[in-house]
PDB file of C-alpha atoms in Angstrom:
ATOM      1  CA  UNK A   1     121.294 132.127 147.987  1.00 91.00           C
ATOM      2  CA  UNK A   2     118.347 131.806 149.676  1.00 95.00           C
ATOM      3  CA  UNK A   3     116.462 134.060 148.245  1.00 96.00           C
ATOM      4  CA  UNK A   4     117.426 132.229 144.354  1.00 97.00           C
ATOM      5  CA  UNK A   5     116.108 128.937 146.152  1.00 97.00           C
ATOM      6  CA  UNK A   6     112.705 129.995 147.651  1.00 97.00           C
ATOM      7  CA  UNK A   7     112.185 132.000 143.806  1.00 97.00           C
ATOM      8  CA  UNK A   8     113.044 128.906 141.866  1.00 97.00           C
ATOM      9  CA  UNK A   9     110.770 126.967 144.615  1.00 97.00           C
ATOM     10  CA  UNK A  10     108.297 129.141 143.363  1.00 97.00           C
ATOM     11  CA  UNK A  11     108.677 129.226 139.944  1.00 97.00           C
ATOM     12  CA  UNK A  12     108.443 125.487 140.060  1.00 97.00           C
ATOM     13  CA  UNK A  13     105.451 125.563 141.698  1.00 97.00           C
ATOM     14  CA  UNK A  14     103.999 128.343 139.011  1.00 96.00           C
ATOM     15  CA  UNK A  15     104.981 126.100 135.988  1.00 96.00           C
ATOM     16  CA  UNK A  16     103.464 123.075 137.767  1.00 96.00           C
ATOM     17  CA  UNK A  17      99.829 124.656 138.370  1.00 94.00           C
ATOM     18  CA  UNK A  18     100.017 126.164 134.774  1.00 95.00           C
ATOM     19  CA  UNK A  19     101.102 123.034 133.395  1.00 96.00           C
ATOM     20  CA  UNK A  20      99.418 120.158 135.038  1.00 95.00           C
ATOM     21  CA  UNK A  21      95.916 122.420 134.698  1.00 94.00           C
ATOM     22  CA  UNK A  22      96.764 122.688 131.179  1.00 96.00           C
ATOM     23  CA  UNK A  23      97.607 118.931 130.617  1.00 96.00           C
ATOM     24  CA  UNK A  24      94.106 117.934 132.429  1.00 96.00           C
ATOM     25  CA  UNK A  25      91.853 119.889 131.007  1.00 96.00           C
ATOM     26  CA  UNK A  26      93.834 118.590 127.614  1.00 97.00           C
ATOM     27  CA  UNK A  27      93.300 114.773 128.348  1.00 97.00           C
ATOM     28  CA  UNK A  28      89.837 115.366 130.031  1.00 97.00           C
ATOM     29  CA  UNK A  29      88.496 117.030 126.687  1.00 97.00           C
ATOM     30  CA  UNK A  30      90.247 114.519 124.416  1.00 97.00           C
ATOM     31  CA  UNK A  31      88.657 111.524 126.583  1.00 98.00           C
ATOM     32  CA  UNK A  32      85.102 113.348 126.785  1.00 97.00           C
ATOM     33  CA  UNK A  33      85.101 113.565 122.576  1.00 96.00           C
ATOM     34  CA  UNK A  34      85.289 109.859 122.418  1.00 95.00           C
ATOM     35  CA  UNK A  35      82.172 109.666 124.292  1.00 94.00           C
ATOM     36  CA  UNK A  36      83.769 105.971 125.422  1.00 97.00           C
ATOM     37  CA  UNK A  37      82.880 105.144 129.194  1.00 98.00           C
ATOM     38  CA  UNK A  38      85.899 103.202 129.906  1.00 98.00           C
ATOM     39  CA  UNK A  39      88.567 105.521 128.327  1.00 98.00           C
ATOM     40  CA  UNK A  40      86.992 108.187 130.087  1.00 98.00           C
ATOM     41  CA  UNK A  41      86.941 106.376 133.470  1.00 98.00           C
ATOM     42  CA  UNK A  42      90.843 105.508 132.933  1.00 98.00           C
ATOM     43  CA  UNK A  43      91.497 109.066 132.118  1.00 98.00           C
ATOM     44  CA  UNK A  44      89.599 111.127 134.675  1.00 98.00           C
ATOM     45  CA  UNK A  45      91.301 108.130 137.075  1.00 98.00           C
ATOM     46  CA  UNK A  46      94.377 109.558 136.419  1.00 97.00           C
ATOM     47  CA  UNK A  47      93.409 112.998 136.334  1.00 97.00           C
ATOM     48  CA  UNK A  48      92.307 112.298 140.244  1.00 97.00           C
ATOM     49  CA  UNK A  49      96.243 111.302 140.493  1.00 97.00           C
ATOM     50  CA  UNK A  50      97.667 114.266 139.038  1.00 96.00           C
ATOM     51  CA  UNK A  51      95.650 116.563 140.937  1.00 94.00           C
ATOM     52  CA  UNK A  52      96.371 114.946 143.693  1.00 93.00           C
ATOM     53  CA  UNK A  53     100.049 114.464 143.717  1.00 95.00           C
ATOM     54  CA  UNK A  54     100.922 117.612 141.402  1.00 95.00           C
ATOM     55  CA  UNK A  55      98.270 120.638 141.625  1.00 94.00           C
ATOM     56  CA  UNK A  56      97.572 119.874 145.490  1.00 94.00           C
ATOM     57  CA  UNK A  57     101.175 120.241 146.347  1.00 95.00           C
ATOM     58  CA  UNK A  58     101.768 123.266 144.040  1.00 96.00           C
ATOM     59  CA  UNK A  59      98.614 124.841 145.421  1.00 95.00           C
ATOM     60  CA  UNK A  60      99.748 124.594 148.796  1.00 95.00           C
ATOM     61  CA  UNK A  61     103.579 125.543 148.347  1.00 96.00           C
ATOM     62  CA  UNK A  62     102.416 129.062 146.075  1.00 96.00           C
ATOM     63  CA  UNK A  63     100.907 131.016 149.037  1.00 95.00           C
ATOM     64  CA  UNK A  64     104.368 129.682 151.201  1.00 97.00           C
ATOM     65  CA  UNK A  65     106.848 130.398 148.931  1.00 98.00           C
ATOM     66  CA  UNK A  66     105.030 133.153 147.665  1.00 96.00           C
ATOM     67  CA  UNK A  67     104.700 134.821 151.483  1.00 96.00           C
ATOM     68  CA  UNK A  68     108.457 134.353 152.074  1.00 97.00           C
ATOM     69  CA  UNK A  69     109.220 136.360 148.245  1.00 96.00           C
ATOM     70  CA  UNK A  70     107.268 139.187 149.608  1.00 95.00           C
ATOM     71  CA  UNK A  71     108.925 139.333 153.116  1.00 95.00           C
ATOM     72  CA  UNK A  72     112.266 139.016 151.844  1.00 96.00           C
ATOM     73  CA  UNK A  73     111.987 142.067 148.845  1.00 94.00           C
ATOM     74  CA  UNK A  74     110.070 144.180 151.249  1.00 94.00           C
ATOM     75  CA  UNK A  75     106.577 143.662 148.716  1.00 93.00           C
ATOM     76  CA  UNK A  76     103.555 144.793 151.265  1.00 93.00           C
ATOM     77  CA  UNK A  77     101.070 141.736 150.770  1.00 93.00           C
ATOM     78  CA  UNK A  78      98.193 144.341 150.837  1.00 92.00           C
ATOM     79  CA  UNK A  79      98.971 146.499 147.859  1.00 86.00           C
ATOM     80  CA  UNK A  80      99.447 146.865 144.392  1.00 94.00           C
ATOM     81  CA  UNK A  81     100.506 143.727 142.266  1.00 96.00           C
ATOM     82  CA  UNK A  82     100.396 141.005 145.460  1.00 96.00           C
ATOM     83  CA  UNK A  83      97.448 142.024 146.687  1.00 96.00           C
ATOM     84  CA  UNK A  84      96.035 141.341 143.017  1.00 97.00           C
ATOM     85  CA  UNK A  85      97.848 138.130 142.610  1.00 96.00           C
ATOM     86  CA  UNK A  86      96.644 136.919 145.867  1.00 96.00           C
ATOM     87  CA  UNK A  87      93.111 138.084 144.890  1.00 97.00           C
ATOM     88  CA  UNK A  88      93.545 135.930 142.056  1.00 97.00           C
ATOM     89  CA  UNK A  89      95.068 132.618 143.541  1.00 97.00           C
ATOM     90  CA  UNK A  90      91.506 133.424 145.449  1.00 97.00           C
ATOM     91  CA  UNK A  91      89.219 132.581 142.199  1.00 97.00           C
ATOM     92  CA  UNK A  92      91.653 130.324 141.248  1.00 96.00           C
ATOM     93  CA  UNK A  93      90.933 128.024 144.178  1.00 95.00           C
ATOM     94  CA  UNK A  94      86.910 128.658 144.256  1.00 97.00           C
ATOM     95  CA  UNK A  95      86.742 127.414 141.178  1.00 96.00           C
ATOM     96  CA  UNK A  96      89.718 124.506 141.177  1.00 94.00           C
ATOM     97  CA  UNK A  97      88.309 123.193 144.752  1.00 93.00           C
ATOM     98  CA  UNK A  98      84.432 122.307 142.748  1.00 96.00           C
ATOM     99  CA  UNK A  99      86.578 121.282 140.035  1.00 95.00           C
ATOM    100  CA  UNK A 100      88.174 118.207 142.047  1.00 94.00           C
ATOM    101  CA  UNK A 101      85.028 117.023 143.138  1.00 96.00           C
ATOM    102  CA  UNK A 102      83.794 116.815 140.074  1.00 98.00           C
ATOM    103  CA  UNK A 103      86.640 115.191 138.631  1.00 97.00           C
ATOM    104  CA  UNK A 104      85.891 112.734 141.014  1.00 98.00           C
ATOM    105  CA  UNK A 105      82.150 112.034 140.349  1.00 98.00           C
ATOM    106  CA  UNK A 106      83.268 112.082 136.728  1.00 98.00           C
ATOM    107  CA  UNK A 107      85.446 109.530 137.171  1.00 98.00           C
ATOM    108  CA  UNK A 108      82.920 107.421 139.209  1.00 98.00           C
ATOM    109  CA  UNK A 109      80.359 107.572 136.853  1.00 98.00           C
ATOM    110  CA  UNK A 110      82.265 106.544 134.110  1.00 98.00           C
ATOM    111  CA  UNK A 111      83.362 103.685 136.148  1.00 98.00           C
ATOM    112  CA  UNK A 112      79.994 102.808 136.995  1.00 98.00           C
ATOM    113  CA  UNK A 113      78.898 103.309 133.236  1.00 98.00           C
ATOM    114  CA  UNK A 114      81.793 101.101 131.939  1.00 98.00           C
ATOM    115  CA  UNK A 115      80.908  98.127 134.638  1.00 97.00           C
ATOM    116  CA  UNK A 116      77.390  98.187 133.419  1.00 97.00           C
ATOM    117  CA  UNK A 117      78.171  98.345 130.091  1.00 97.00           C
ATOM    118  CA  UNK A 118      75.614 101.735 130.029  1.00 97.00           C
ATOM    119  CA  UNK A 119      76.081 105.009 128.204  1.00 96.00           C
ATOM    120  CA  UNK A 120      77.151 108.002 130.775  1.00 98.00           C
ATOM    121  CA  UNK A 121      74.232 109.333 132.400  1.00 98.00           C
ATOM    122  CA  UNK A 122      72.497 112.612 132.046  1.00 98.00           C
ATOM    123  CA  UNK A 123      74.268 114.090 135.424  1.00 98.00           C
ATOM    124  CA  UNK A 124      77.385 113.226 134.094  1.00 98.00           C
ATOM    125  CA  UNK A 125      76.882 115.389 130.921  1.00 98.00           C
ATOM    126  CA  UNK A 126      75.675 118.166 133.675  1.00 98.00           C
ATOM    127  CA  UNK A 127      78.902 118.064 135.507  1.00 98.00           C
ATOM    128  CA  UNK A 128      81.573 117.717 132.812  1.00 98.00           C
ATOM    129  CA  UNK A 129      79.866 121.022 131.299  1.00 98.00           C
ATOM    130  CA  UNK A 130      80.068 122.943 134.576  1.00 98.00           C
ATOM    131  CA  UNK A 131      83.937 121.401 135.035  1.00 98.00           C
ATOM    132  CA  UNK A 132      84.611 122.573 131.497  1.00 97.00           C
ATOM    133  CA  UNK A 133      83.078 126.249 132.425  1.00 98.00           C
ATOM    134  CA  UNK A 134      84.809 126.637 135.608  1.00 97.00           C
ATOM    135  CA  UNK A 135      88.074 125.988 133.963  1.00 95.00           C
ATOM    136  CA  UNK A 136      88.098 128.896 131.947  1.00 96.00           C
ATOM    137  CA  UNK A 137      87.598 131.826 134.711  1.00 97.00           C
ATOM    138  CA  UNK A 138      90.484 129.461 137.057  1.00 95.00           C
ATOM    139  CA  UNK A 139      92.990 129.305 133.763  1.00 94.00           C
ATOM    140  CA  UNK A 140      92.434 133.110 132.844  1.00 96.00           C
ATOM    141  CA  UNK A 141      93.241 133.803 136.567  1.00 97.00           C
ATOM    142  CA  UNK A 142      96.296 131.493 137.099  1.00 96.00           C
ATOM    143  CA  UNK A 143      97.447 133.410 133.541  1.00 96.00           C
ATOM    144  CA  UNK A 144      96.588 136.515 135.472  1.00 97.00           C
ATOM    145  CA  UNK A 145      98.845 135.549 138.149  1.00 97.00           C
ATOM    146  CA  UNK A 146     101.587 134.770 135.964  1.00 96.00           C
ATOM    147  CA  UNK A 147     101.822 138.087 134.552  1.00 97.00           C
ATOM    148  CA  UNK A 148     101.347 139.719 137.601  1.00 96.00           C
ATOM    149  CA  UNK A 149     104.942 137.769 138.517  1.00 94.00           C
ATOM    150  CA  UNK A 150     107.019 138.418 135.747  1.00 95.00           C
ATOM    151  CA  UNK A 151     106.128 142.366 135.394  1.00 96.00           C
ATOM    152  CA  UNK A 152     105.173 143.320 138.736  1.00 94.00           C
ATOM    153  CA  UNK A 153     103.217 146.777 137.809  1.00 96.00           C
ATOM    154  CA  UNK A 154     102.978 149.132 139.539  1.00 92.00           C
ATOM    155  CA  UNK A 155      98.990 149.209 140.828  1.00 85.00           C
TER     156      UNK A 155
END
């Protein structure tokens, strides 16, 4: 019973990181073609949120929930298919931690833009291409990961 709890814990928290990254980078690119300021400040605002409340808590519950998994079906954390996973969750969060920040200046600038009734400066332009790149080597990892769950190879 326990075990079926801490998996679906951990599932949960899998479908959450996939999802919520997925969703952002969705609305972030939608609000970014519109080239509008204000949308863009409302939507990275609540990007901010998400990240917060959603990918944060995820983020910090996978390693947990993942740890206990291992212990409990006797997987050694330093071999084969966990160690690879957990290289992986690695990349994933040196390229999601930059990617936060930059939400955030994002967001600020857009704010800043839309109270000044400006266009979004150069630097902001500089940023969301960076945020875009890094979400590309963080998604291919987390998708990585996923597989890495559901067949566990032998490595």
């Amino acid at each position: 019973m326990m075990y079926h709890l801490i998996l679906y814990l951990h599932v949960i928290g899998a479908a959450v990181l996939f999802g919520t990254g997925a969703g952002i980078a969705f609305f972030m690119v939608m609000a970014q073609r519109g080239k509008d300021p204000k949308t863009i400040a409302h939507v990275a605002g609540t990007v901010v949120i998400a990240d917060t409340i959603f990918t944060a808590t995820a983020a910090m519950a996978q390693p947990i929930t993942g740890y206990v998994l291992a212990r409990m079906q006797g997987w050694p954390l330093a071999e084969g298919w966990v160690m690879w996973a957990l290289i992986l969750y690695v990349v994933v969060g040196v390229f999601w931690l930059p990617v936060v920040w930059i939400q955030i200046q994002l967001r600020d600038m857009a704010r800043d833009a839309t109270l000044r009734g400006a266009e979004l400066p150069d630097r902001y332009h500089r940023l969301y291409r960076v945020w875009f790149a890094f979400g590309f080597p963080a998604f291919a990892a987390v998708m990585a990961i996923l597989w890495l769950m559901i067949t566990k190879p032998a490595l």
